[in-house]
Amino acid sequence: MEATHLLPTRTNLSSTSCWPNHSLGRKKSIVVSVLTPPASNRIALTESSSLRPAEVSIGDYSDSWFDRIAINHLSQSVQAATGLRNSKSGYDGLVEAATAASMNFGPSKQRELVIQALDKAFPRPILSLIRTLLPQSKFAREYFAVFTTLFFAWLVGPCEVRESELNGRREKNVVHINKCRFLERTNCVGLCSNLCKVPSQNFIKESLGMSVNMVPNFEDMSCEMIFGQDPPALMDDPAFKQPCYKLCKAKQRHNTKCPT
């Protein structure tokens, strides 16, 4: 069944703040030249245009010991799956591993390798047990939303649970990511789509039996994970019709090519 996501308003939206303050640590801000246009100067996205770089604050995360362990574990899993090693640690190592994969493999292979990396990072027997204990239901969808905000803020950044309407009733089944840490650091639409969005959707569906649609906003770098909603086919997915940023670091292997 397909969920209809409601845009946040004062009357029909409630949110639960992301709880894991210990995972996010204190954030400092530095100003660098990146991608997102200011609200007063946003441009329409078309297949022939690209987002303008602008000066915005980039989060400088003070990762906790748990965050560092999780980041390094995922980074090593990606490197093992791709066979492309790097000497960097922390989130820099994860970004380097993802960038290397995007530059050495085509889109379909990238998605396949990330799923292999996720298989290494998250043991299937444990996921199978979770799938058995939490079949598709309102409780399961809301549980996965809360679980994501609690244990994956180190990967995607600050997030919160929001509501949507599914099967005629409201559920707290949406994770709203305020500004995706991975997209912010990679500056690449293709890396977001091929190394995060699609493999994550497929992995969650295959391992947990839970449909999820990840909807990135390439203007402000936010994203929403809608549990219980099937994602569109790749050919119909708006994420694959977006141009990349002018300051993209990868500049290759996107469905809509990066500018040169």
PDB file of N, CA, C and O in Angstrom, residues 127-160:
ATOM      1  N   LEU A 127      19.017  -9.348  11.557  1.00  0.00           N
ATOM      2  CA  LEU A 127      17.979  -8.656  10.802  1.00  0.00           C
ATOM      3  C   LEU A 127      16.786  -9.567  10.528  1.00  0.00           C
ATOM      4  O   LEU A 127      15.633  -9.126  10.559  1.00  0.00           O
ATOM      5  N   SER A 128      17.069 -10.851  10.276  1.00  0.00           N
ATOM      6  CA  SER A 128      15.986 -11.810  10.047  1.00  0.00           C
ATOM      7  C   SER A 128      15.128 -11.983  11.299  1.00  0.00           C
ATOM      8  O   SER A 128      13.904 -12.112  11.209  1.00  0.00           O
ATOM      9  N   LEU A 129      15.782 -11.974  12.469  1.00  0.00           N
ATOM     10  CA  LEU A 129      15.046 -12.068  13.725  1.00  0.00           C
ATOM     11  C   LEU A 129      14.150 -10.852  13.915  1.00  0.00           C
ATOM     12  O   LEU A 129      12.977 -10.985  14.314  1.00  0.00           O
ATOM     13  N   ILE A 130      14.685  -9.660  13.610  1.00  0.00           N
ATOM     14  CA  ILE A 130      13.890  -8.437  13.717  1.00  0.00           C
ATOM     15  C   ILE A 130      12.695  -8.500  12.770  1.00  0.00           C
ATOM     16  O   ILE A 130      11.573  -8.117  13.124  1.00  0.00           O
ATOM     17  N   ARG A 131      12.941  -9.019  11.566  1.00  0.00           N
ATOM     18  CA  ARG A 131      11.858  -9.125  10.575  1.00  0.00           C
ATOM     19  C   ARG A 131      10.755 -10.053  11.080  1.00  0.00           C
ATOM     20  O   ARG A 131       9.563  -9.788  10.883  1.00  0.00           O
ATOM     21  N   THR A 132      11.139 -11.136  11.754  1.00  0.00           N
ATOM     22  CA  THR A 132      10.157 -12.073  12.286  1.00  0.00           C
ATOM     23  C   THR A 132       9.352 -11.456  13.426  1.00  0.00           C
ATOM     24  O   THR A 132       8.127 -11.625  13.512  1.00  0.00           O
ATOM     25  N   LEU A 133      10.038 -10.717  14.280  1.00  0.00           N
ATOM     26  CA  LEU A 133       9.386 -10.128  15.444  1.00  0.00           C
ATOM     27  C   LEU A 133       8.559  -8.890  15.104  1.00  0.00           C
ATOM     28  O   LEU A 133       7.608  -8.556  15.823  1.00  0.00           O
ATOM     29  N   LEU A 134       8.932  -8.211  13.985  1.00  0.00           N
ATOM     30  CA  LEU A 134       8.247  -6.975  13.630  1.00  0.00           C
ATOM     31  C   LEU A 134       7.743  -7.032  12.189  1.00  0.00           C
ATOM     32  O   LEU A 134       8.318  -6.423  11.284  1.00  0.00           O
ATOM     33  N   PRO A 135       6.673  -7.779  11.946  1.00  0.00           N
ATOM     34  CA  PRO A 135       6.095  -7.793  10.594  1.00  0.00           C
ATOM     35  C   PRO A 135       5.468  -6.438  10.287  1.00  0.00           C
ATOM     36  O   PRO A 135       5.293  -5.595  11.177  1.00  0.00           O
ATOM     37  N   GLN A 136       5.125  -6.225   9.023  1.00  0.00           N
ATOM     38  CA  GLN A 136       4.528  -4.960   8.601  1.00  0.00           C
ATOM     39  C   GLN A 136       3.327  -4.598   9.474  1.00  0.00           C
ATOM     40  O   GLN A 136       2.380  -5.361   9.598  1.00  0.00           O
ATOM     41  N   SER A 137       3.408  -3.437  10.092  1.00  0.00           N
ATOM     42  CA  SER A 137       2.314  -2.940  10.930  1.00  0.00           C
ATOM     43  C   SER A 137       2.598  -1.484  11.268  1.00  0.00           C
ATOM     44  O   SER A 137       3.703  -0.984  11.064  1.00  0.00           O
ATOM     45  N   LYS A 138       1.600  -0.805  11.803  1.00  0.00           N
ATOM     46  CA  LYS A 138       1.788   0.586  12.244  1.00  0.00           C
ATOM     47  C   LYS A 138       2.873   0.646  13.304  1.00  0.00           C
ATOM     48  O   LYS A 138       3.740   1.534  13.280  1.00  0.00           O
ATOM     49  N   PHE A 139       2.845  -0.294  14.245  1.00  0.00           N
ATOM     50  CA  PHE A 139       3.853  -0.310  15.303  1.00  0.00           C
ATOM     51  C   PHE A 139       5.253  -0.463  14.716  1.00  0.00           C
ATOM     52  O   PHE A 139       6.185   0.236  15.128  1.00  0.00           O
ATOM     53  N   ALA A 140       5.431  -1.388  13.755  1.00  0.00           N
ATOM     54  CA  ALA A 140       6.743  -1.626  13.158  1.00  0.00           C
ATOM     55  C   ALA A 140       7.246  -0.394  12.429  1.00  0.00           C
ATOM     56  O   ALA A 140       8.420  -0.026  12.537  1.00  0.00           O
ATOM     57  N   ARG A 141       6.378   0.257  11.667  1.00  0.00           N
ATOM     58  CA  ARG A 141       6.796   1.448  10.928  1.00  0.00           C
ATOM     59  C   ARG A 141       7.222   2.565  11.872  1.00  0.00           C
ATOM     60  O   ARG A 141       8.234   3.238  11.643  1.00  0.00           O
ATOM     61  N   GLU A 142       6.468   2.754  12.930  1.00  0.00           N
ATOM     62  CA  GLU A 142       6.817   3.796  13.885  1.00  0.00           C
ATOM     63  C   GLU A 142       8.073   3.413  14.671  1.00  0.00           C
ATOM     64  O   GLU A 142       8.899   4.269  15.006  1.00  0.00           O
ATOM     65  N   TYR A 143       8.222   2.128  14.950  1.00  0.00           N
ATOM     66  CA  TYR A 143       9.415   1.655  15.656  1.00  0.00           C
ATOM     67  C   TYR A 143      10.670   1.917  14.826  1.00  0.00           C
ATOM     68  O   TYR A 143      11.679   2.414  15.340  1.00  0.00           O
ATOM     69  N   PHE A 144      10.632   1.581  13.517  1.00  0.00           N
ATOM     70  CA  PHE A 144      11.790   1.793  12.655  1.00  0.00           C
ATOM     71  C   PHE A 144      12.141   3.269  12.534  1.00  0.00           C
ATOM     72  O   PHE A 144      13.311   3.640  12.443  1.00  0.00           O
ATOM     73  N   ALA A 145      11.121   4.122  12.531  1.00  0.00           N
ATOM     74  CA  ALA A 145      11.367   5.564  12.455  1.00  0.00           C
ATOM     75  C   ALA A 145      12.112   6.054  13.696  1.00  0.00           C
ATOM     76  O   ALA A 145      13.112   6.779  13.599  1.00  0.00           O
ATOM     77  N   VAL A 146      11.638   5.652  14.867  1.00  0.00           N
ATOM     78  CA  VAL A 146      12.300   6.058  16.107  1.00  0.00           C
ATOM     79  C   VAL A 146      13.708   5.461  16.191  1.00  0.00           C
ATOM     80  O   VAL A 146      14.668   6.135  16.568  1.00  0.00           O
ATOM     81  N   PHE A 147      13.843   4.190  15.813  1.00  0.00           N
ATOM     82  CA  PHE A 147      15.136   3.507  15.864  1.00  0.00           C
ATOM     83  C   PHE A 147      16.160   4.238  14.990  1.00  0.00           C
ATOM     84  O   PHE A 147      17.320   4.389  15.380  1.00  0.00           O
ATOM     85  N   THR A 148      15.731   4.694  13.824  1.00  0.00           N
ATOM     86  CA  THR A 148      16.641   5.394  12.919  1.00  0.00           C
ATOM     87  C   THR A 148      17.153   6.685  13.539  1.00  0.00           C
ATOM     88  O   THR A 148      18.347   6.994  13.454  1.00  0.00           O
ATOM     89  N   THR A 149      16.270   7.446  14.170  1.00  0.00           N
ATOM     90  CA  THR A 149      16.714   8.699  14.793  1.00  0.00           C
ATOM     91  C   THR A 149      17.645   8.438  15.968  1.00  0.00           C
ATOM     92  O   THR A 149      18.557   9.223  16.235  1.00  0.00           O
ATOM     93  N   LEU A 150      17.445   7.326  16.656  1.00  0.00           N
ATOM     94  CA  LEU A 150      18.265   7.012  17.826  1.00  0.00           C
ATOM     95  C   LEU A 150      19.662   6.536  17.465  1.00  0.00           C
ATOM     96  O   LEU A 150      20.642   6.919  18.105  1.00  0.00           O
ATOM     97  N   PHE A 151      19.764   5.703  16.425  1.00  0.00           N
ATOM     98  CA  PHE A 151      21.020   5.003  16.196  1.00  0.00           C
ATOM     99  C   PHE A 151      21.731   5.329  14.881  1.00  0.00           C
ATOM    100  O   PHE A 151      22.804   4.795  14.627  1.00  0.00           O
ATOM    101  N   PHE A 152      21.152   6.219  14.055  1.00  0.00           N
ATOM    102  CA  PHE A 152      21.819   6.515  12.781  1.00  0.00           C
ATOM    103  C   PHE A 152      22.041   8.003  12.549  1.00  0.00           C
ATOM    104  O   PHE A 152      22.352   8.411  11.430  1.00  0.00           O
ATOM    105  N   ALA A 153      21.939   8.801  13.599  1.00  0.00           N
ATOM    106  CA  ALA A 153      22.238  10.225  13.449  1.00  0.00           C
ATOM    107  C   ALA A 153      23.706  10.442  13.110  1.00  0.00           C
ATOM    108  O   ALA A 153      24.065  11.424  12.463  1.00  0.00           O
ATOM    109  N   TRP A 154      24.585   9.531  13.524  1.00  0.00           N
ATOM    110  CA  TRP A 154      26.007   9.651  13.186  1.00  0.00           C
ATOM    111  C   TRP A 154      26.244   9.588  11.684  1.00  0.00           C
ATOM    112  O   TRP A 154      27.220  10.141  11.169  1.00  0.00           O
ATOM    113  N   LEU A 155      25.341   8.938  10.959  1.00  0.00           N
ATOM    114  CA  LEU A 155      25.488   8.784   9.513  1.00  0.00           C
ATOM    115  C   LEU A 155      24.822   9.916   8.745  1.00  0.00           C
ATOM    116  O   LEU A 155      25.395  10.453   7.787  1.00  0.00           O
ATOM    117  N   VAL A 156      23.611  10.300   9.146  1.00  0.00           N
ATOM    118  CA  VAL A 156      22.822  11.251   8.360  1.00  0.00           C
ATOM    119  C   VAL A 156      22.701  12.626   8.981  1.00  0.00           C
ATOM    120  O   VAL A 156      22.285  13.575   8.319  1.00  0.00           O
ATOM    121  N   GLY A 157      23.060  12.770  10.254  1.00  0.00           N
ATOM    122  CA  GLY A 157      22.924  14.061  10.908  1.00  0.00           C
ATOM    123  C   GLY A 157      21.657  14.157  11.738  1.00  0.00           C
ATOM    124  O   GLY A 157      20.882  13.198  11.840  1.00  0.00           O
ATOM    125  N   PRO A 158      21.407  15.317  12.349  1.00  0.00           N
ATOM    126  CA  PRO A 158      20.231  15.504  13.208  1.00  0.00           C
ATOM    127  C   PRO A 158      18.939  15.178  12.474  1.00  0.00           C
ATOM    128  O   PRO A 158      18.765  15.520  11.308  1.00  0.00           O
ATOM    129  N   CYS A 159      18.023  14.506  13.173  1.00  0.00           N
ATOM    130  CA  CYS A 159      16.783  14.066  12.538  1.00  0.00           C
ATOM    131  C   CYS A 159      15.679  13.984  13.577  1.00  0.00           C
ATOM    132  O   CYS A 159      15.927  14.031  14.782  1.00  0.00           O
ATOM    133  N   GLU A 160      14.462  13.862  13.086  1.00  0.00           N
ATOM    134  CA  GLU A 160      13.312  13.803  13.979  1.00  0.00           C
ATOM    135  C   GLU A 160      12.216  12.971  13.332  1.00  0.00           C
ATOM    136  O   GLU A 160      12.199  12.770  12.109  1.00  0.00           O
TER     137      GLU A 160
END
